[in-house]
Short mmCIF file of C-alpha atoms in Angstrom, two decimals:
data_model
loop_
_atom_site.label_atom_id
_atom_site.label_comp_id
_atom_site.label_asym_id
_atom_site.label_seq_id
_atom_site.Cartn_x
_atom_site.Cartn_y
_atom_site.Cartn_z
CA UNK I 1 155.89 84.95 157.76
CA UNK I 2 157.10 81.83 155.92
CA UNK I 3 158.10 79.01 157.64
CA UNK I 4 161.10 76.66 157.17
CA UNK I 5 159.00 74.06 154.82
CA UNK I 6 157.32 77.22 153.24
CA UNK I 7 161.03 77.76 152.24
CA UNK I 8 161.59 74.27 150.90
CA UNK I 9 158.53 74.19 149.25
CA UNK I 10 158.96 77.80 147.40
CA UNK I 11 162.27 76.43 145.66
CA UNK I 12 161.52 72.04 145.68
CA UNK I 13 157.64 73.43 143.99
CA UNK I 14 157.61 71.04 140.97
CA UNK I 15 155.09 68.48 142.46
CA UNK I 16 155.42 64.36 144.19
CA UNK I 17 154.61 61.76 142.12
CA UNK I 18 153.02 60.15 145.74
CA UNK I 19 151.09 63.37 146.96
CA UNK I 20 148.38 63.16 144.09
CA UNK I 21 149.66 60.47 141.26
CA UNK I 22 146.71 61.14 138.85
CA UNK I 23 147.57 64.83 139.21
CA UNK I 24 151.46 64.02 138.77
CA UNK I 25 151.37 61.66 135.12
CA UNK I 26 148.61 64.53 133.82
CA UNK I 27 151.48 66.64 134.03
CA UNK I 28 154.50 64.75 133.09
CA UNK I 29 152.36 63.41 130.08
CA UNK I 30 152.04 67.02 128.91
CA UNK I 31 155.87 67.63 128.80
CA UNK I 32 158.10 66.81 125.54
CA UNK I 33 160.91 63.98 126.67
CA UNK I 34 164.59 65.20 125.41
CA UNK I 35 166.50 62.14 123.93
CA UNK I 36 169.80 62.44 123.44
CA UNK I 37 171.92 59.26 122.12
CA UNK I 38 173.08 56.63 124.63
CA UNK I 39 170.15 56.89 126.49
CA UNK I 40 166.47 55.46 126.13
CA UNK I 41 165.61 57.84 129.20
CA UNK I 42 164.78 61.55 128.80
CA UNK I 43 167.19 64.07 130.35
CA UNK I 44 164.93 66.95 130.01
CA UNK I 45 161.38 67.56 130.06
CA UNK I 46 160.06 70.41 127.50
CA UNK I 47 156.62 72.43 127.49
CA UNK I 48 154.45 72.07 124.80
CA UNK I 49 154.39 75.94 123.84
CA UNK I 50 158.04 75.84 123.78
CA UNK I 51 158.58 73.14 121.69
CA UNK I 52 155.94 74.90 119.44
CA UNK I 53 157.95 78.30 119.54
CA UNK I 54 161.40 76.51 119.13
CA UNK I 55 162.94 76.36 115.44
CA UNK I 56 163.56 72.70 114.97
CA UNK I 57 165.10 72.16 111.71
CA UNK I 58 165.42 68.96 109.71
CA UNK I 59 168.16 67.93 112.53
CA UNK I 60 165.84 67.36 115.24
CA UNK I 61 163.58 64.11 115.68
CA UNK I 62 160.68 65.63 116.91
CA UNK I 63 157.41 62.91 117.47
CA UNK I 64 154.70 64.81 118.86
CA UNK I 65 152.43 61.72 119.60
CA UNK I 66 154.71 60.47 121.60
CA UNK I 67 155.91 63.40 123.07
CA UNK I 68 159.62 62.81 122.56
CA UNK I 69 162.66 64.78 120.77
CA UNK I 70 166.31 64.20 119.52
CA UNK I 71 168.76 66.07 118.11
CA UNK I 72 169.64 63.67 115.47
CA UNK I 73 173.63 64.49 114.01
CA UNK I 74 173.23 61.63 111.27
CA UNK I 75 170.21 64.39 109.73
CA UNK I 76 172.81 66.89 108.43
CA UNK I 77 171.09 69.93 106.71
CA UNK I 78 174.38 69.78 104.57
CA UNK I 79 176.76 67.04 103.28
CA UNK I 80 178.98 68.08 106.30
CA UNK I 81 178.41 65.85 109.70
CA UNK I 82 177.12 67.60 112.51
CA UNK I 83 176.96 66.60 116.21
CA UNK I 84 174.24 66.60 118.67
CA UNK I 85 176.33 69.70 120.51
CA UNK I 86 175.83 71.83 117.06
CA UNK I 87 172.48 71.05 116.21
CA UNK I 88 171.35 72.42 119.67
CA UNK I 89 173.56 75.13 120.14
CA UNK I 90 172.67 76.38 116.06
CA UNK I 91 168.64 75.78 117.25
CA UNK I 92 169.25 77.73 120.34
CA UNK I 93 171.39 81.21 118.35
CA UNK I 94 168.31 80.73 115.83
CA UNK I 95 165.76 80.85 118.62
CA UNK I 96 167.48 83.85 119.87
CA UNK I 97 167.72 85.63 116.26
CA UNK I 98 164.36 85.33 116.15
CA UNK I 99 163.38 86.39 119.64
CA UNK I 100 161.57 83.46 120.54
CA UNK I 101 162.36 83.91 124.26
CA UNK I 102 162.85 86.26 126.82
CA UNK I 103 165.27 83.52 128.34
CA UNK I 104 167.44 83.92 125.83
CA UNK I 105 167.82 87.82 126.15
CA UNK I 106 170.92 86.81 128.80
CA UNK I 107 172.78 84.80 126.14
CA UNK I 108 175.71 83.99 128.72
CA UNK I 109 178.39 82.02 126.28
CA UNK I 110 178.76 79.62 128.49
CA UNK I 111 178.29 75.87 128.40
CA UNK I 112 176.45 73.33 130.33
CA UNK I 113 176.70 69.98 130.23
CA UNK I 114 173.95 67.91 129.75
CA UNK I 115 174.89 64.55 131.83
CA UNK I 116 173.59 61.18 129.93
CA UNK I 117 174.93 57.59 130.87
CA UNK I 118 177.52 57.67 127.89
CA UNK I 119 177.89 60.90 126.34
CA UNK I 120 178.24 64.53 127.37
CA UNK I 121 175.93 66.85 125.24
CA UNK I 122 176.78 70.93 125.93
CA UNK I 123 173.85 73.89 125.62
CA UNK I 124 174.14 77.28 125.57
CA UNK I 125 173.54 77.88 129.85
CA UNK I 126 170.37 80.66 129.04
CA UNK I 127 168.76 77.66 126.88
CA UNK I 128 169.02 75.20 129.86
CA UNK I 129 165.53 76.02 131.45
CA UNK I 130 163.68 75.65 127.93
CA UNK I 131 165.19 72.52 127.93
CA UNK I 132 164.44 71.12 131.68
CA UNK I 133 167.98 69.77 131.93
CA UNK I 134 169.38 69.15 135.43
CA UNK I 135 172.05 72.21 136.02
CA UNK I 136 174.72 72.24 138.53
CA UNK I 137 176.65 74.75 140.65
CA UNK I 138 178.35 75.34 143.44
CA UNK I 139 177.20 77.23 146.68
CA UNK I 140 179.70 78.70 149.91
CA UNK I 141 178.68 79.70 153.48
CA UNK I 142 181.08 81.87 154.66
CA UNK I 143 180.70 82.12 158.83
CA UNK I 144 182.68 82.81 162.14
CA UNK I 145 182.22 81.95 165.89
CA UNK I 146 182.12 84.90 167.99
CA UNK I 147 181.28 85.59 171.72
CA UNK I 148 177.61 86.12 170.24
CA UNK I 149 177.69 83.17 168.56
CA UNK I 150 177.74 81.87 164.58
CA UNK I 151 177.91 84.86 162.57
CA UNK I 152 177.21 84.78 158.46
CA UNK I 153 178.83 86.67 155.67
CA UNK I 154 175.29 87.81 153.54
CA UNK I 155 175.69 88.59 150.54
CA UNK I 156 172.81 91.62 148.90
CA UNK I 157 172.42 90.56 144.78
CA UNK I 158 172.67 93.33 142.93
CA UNK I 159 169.91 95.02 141.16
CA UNK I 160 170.54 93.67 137.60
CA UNK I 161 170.76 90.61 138.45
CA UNK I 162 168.22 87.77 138.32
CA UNK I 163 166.42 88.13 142.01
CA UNK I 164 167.82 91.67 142.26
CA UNK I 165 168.31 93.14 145.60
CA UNK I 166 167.45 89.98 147.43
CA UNK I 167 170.12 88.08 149.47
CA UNK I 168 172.29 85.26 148.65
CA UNK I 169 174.61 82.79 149.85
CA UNK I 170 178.36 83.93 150.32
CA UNK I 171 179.66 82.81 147.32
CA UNK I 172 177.34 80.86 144.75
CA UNK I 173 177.75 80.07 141.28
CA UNK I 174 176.74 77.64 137.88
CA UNK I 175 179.26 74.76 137.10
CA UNK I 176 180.52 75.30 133.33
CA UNK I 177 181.51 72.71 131.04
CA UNK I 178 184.44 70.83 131.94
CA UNK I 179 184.49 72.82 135.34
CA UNK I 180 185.03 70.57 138.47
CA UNK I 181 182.88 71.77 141.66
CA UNK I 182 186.16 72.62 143.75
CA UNK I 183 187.69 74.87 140.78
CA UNK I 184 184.51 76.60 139.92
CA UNK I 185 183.84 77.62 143.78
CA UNK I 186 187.99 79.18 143.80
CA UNK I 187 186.85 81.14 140.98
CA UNK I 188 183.52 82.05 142.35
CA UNK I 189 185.35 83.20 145.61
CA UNK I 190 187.76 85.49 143.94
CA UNK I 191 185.01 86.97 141.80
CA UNK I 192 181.93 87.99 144.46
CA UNK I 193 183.81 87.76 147.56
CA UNK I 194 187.20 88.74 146.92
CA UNK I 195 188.61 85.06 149.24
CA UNK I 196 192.15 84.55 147.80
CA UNK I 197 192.48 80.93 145.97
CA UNK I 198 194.69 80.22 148.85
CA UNK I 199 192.47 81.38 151.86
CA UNK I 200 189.53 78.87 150.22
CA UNK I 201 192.12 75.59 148.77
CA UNK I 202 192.96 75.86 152.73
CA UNK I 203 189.82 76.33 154.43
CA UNK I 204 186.50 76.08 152.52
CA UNK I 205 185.00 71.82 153.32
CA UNK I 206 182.86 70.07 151.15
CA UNK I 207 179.56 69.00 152.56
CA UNK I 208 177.76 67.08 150.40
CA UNK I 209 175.31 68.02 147.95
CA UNK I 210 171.39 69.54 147.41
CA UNK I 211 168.75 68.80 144.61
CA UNK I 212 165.33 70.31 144.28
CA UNK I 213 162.73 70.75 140.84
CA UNK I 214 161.96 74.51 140.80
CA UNK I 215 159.22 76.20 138.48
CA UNK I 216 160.98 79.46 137.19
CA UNK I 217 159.21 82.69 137.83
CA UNK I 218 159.48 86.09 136.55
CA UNK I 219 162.35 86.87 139.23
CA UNK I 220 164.46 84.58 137.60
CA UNK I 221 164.67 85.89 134.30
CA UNK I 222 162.26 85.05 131.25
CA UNK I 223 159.39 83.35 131.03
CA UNK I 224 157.35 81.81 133.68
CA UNK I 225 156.97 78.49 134.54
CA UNK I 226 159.91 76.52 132.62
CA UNK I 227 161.51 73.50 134.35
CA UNK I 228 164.77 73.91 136.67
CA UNK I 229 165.81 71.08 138.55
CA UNK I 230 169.14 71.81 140.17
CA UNK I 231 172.10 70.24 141.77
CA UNK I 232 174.11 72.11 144.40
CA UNK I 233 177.23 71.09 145.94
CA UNK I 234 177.34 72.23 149.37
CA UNK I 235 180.63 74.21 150.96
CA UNK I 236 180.92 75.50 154.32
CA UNK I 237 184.20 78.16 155.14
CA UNK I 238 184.80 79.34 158.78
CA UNK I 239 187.12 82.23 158.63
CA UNK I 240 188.21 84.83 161.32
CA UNK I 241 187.56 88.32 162.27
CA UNK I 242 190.28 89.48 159.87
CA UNK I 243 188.69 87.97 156.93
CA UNK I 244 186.11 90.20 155.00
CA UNK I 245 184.13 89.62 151.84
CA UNK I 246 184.54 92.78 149.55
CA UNK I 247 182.35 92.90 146.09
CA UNK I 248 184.73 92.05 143.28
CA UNK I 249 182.79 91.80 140.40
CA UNK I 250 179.33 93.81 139.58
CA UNK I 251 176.83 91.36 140.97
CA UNK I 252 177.00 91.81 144.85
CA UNK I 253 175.73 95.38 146.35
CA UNK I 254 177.37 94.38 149.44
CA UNK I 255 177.95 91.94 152.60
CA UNK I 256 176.80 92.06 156.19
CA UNK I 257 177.38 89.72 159.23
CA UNK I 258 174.59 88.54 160.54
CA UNK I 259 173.71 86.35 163.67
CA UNK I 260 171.52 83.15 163.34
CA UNK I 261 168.38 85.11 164.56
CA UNK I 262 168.93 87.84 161.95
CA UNK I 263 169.32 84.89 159.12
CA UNK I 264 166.29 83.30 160.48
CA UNK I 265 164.47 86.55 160.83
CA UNK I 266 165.07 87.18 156.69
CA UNK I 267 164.45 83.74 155.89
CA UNK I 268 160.98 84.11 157.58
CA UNK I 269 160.46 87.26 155.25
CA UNK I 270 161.54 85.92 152.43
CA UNK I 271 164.49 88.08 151.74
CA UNK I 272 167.00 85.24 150.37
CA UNK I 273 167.00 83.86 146.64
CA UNK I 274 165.27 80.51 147.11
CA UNK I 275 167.50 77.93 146.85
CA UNK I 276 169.95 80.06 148.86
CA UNK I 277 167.21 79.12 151.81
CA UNK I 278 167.56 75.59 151.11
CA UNK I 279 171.58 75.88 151.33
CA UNK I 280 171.13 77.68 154.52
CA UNK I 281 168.73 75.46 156.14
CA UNK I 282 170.85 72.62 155.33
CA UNK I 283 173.67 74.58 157.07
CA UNK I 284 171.07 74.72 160.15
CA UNK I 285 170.42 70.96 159.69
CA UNK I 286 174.37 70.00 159.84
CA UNK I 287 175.64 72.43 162.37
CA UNK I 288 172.24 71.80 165.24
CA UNK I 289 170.63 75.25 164.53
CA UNK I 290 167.74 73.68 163.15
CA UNK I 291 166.63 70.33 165.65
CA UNK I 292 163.64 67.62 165.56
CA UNK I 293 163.05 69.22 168.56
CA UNK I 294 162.36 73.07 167.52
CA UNK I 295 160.92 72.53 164.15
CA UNK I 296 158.44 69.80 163.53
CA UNK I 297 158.54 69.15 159.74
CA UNK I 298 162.41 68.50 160.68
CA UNK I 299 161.90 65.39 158.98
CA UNK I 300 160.25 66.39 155.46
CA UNK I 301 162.65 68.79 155.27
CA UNK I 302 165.98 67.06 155.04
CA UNK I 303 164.42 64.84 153.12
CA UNK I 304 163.35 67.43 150.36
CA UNK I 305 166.78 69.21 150.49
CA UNK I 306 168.05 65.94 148.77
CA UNK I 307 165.26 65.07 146.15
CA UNK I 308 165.74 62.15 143.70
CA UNK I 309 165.96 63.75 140.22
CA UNK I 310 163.96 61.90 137.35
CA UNK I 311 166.77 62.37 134.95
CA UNK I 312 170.35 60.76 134.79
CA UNK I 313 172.88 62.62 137.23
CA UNK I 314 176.46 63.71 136.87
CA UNK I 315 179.45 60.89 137.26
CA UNK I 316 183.16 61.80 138.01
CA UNK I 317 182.70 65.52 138.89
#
């Protein structure tokens, strides 16, 4: 049975820089730095076999004493100019020609931004985690008071997807390109949960946000091990006993409503995605389900639901 900082600590598992710092700059001093212009600080981290796999072509800066890379758009293959946007998204279609990862097998056509002090640089969302950029989305907790108490609208993922079968948040989804956090969780709504745009402009509350640095494994698609730290913004809904999540599109089997104790009961089995746990403990946290007084890493674990990134964060979404 896994415990509430089990939970954290399956989803926040990239390690503290303060729990063992010898341990902590071994590692980080193994990882490429991604360098995009603007900024003399990396906004991705890259491991070594992948930037050995990865086609770099005379575009890309690549310094492997230093451990650093850049796409560089003054370094045109052709007399043409090119920006930093199409060097990585032509890297990223050659990586996939050539098969070079199993990430890249869900080639999604869709954008994500890659947030630097001045400049917005865009990749290909499936190349993200090769990359170790910080990727954002939004995620919904759909719930209602009843005579028994807080009840949940659970979500089942279906089987195709990434973490097939396991359970979800209510509505959950990445934050595309030029996508604000509000608009993408109105479409998300309409497409997993079947909430009218009006039913969630009217009802669904921002709460804040969640970060955490996640190792990938298998369950998430592709190779093991790449880099994922994320960025969540946090919505809670409260709806009535006429309102009912139906599966719109083809990744949700189905929803249940579930009591606290049968959430907690799943979360101690590990039946939810990860970070879905996080999202729902920090639901516990805010609403007084989860207390300094009935869980005694209370402490460590808010704290860990918001971790400090160690690349540059969004501005203006």
């Amino acid at each position: 049975m896994k415990s509430n900082l089990d939970l954290v600590k399956d989803c926040d598992s990239f390690p503290y820089h303060e729990d063992d710092p010898v341990a902590y700059n071994k590692l980080i001093s193994s990882y490429y730095q991604l360098l995009v212009s603007g900024t003399a600080k990396p906004v991705g981290y890259l491991l070594p076999w992948v930037v050995e796999k990865m086609p770099w072509d005379g575009r890309w800066v690549v310094d492997h004493d230093k451990r650093l890379l850049s796409p560089d758009a003054q370094r045109s293959l052709s007399n043409q100019f090119s920006d930093e946007n199409q060097v990585i998204d032509d890297t990223l279609q050659k990586a996939r020609e050539m098969e070079a990862f199993k990430v890249l097998e869900k080639w999604r056509n869709e954008l994500y931004t890659v947030h630097g002090p001045d400049k917005l640089v865009r990749m290909e969302r499936s190349g993200s985690p090769l990359f170790g950029i910080i990727t954002y989305g939004v995620h919904l907790t759909a719930y209602t008071n009843t005579n028994d108490g807080l009840k949940f609208w659970v979500p089942r993922r279906a089987k195709r997807m990434t973490y097939g079968g396991m359970l979800d948040n209510t509505v959950a989804g990445g934050i595309a390109t030029g996508e604000q956090p509000f608009e993408c969780l109105v479409r998300e709504a309409a497409e997993e949960a079947s909430f009218s745009e009006d039913l969630v402009r009217a009802t669904a509350k921002p709460c804040g946000t969640i970060s955490y640095f996640s190792f990938r494994d298998e369950r998430a698609g592709g190779e093991a091990g790449l880099l994922q730290p994320e960025v969540q913004f946090v919505y809670d809904m409260e709806v009535g006993a006429d309102v009912v999540p139906k599966p719109c599109d083809d990744e949700v089997q189905d929803f249940r409503l579930w009591t606290v104790a049968e959430v907690q009961d799943a979360l101690s089995k590990g039946m939810f995605k990860p970070n879905c746990a996080l999202l729902l403990l920090d639901f516990f946290v805010r609403h007084g389900v989860l207390t300094p007084q009935n869980e005694k890493c209370y402490v460590e674990i808010v704290s860990r639901l918001h971790r400090k990134l160690p690349f540059p964060t969004a501005t203006g979404l």
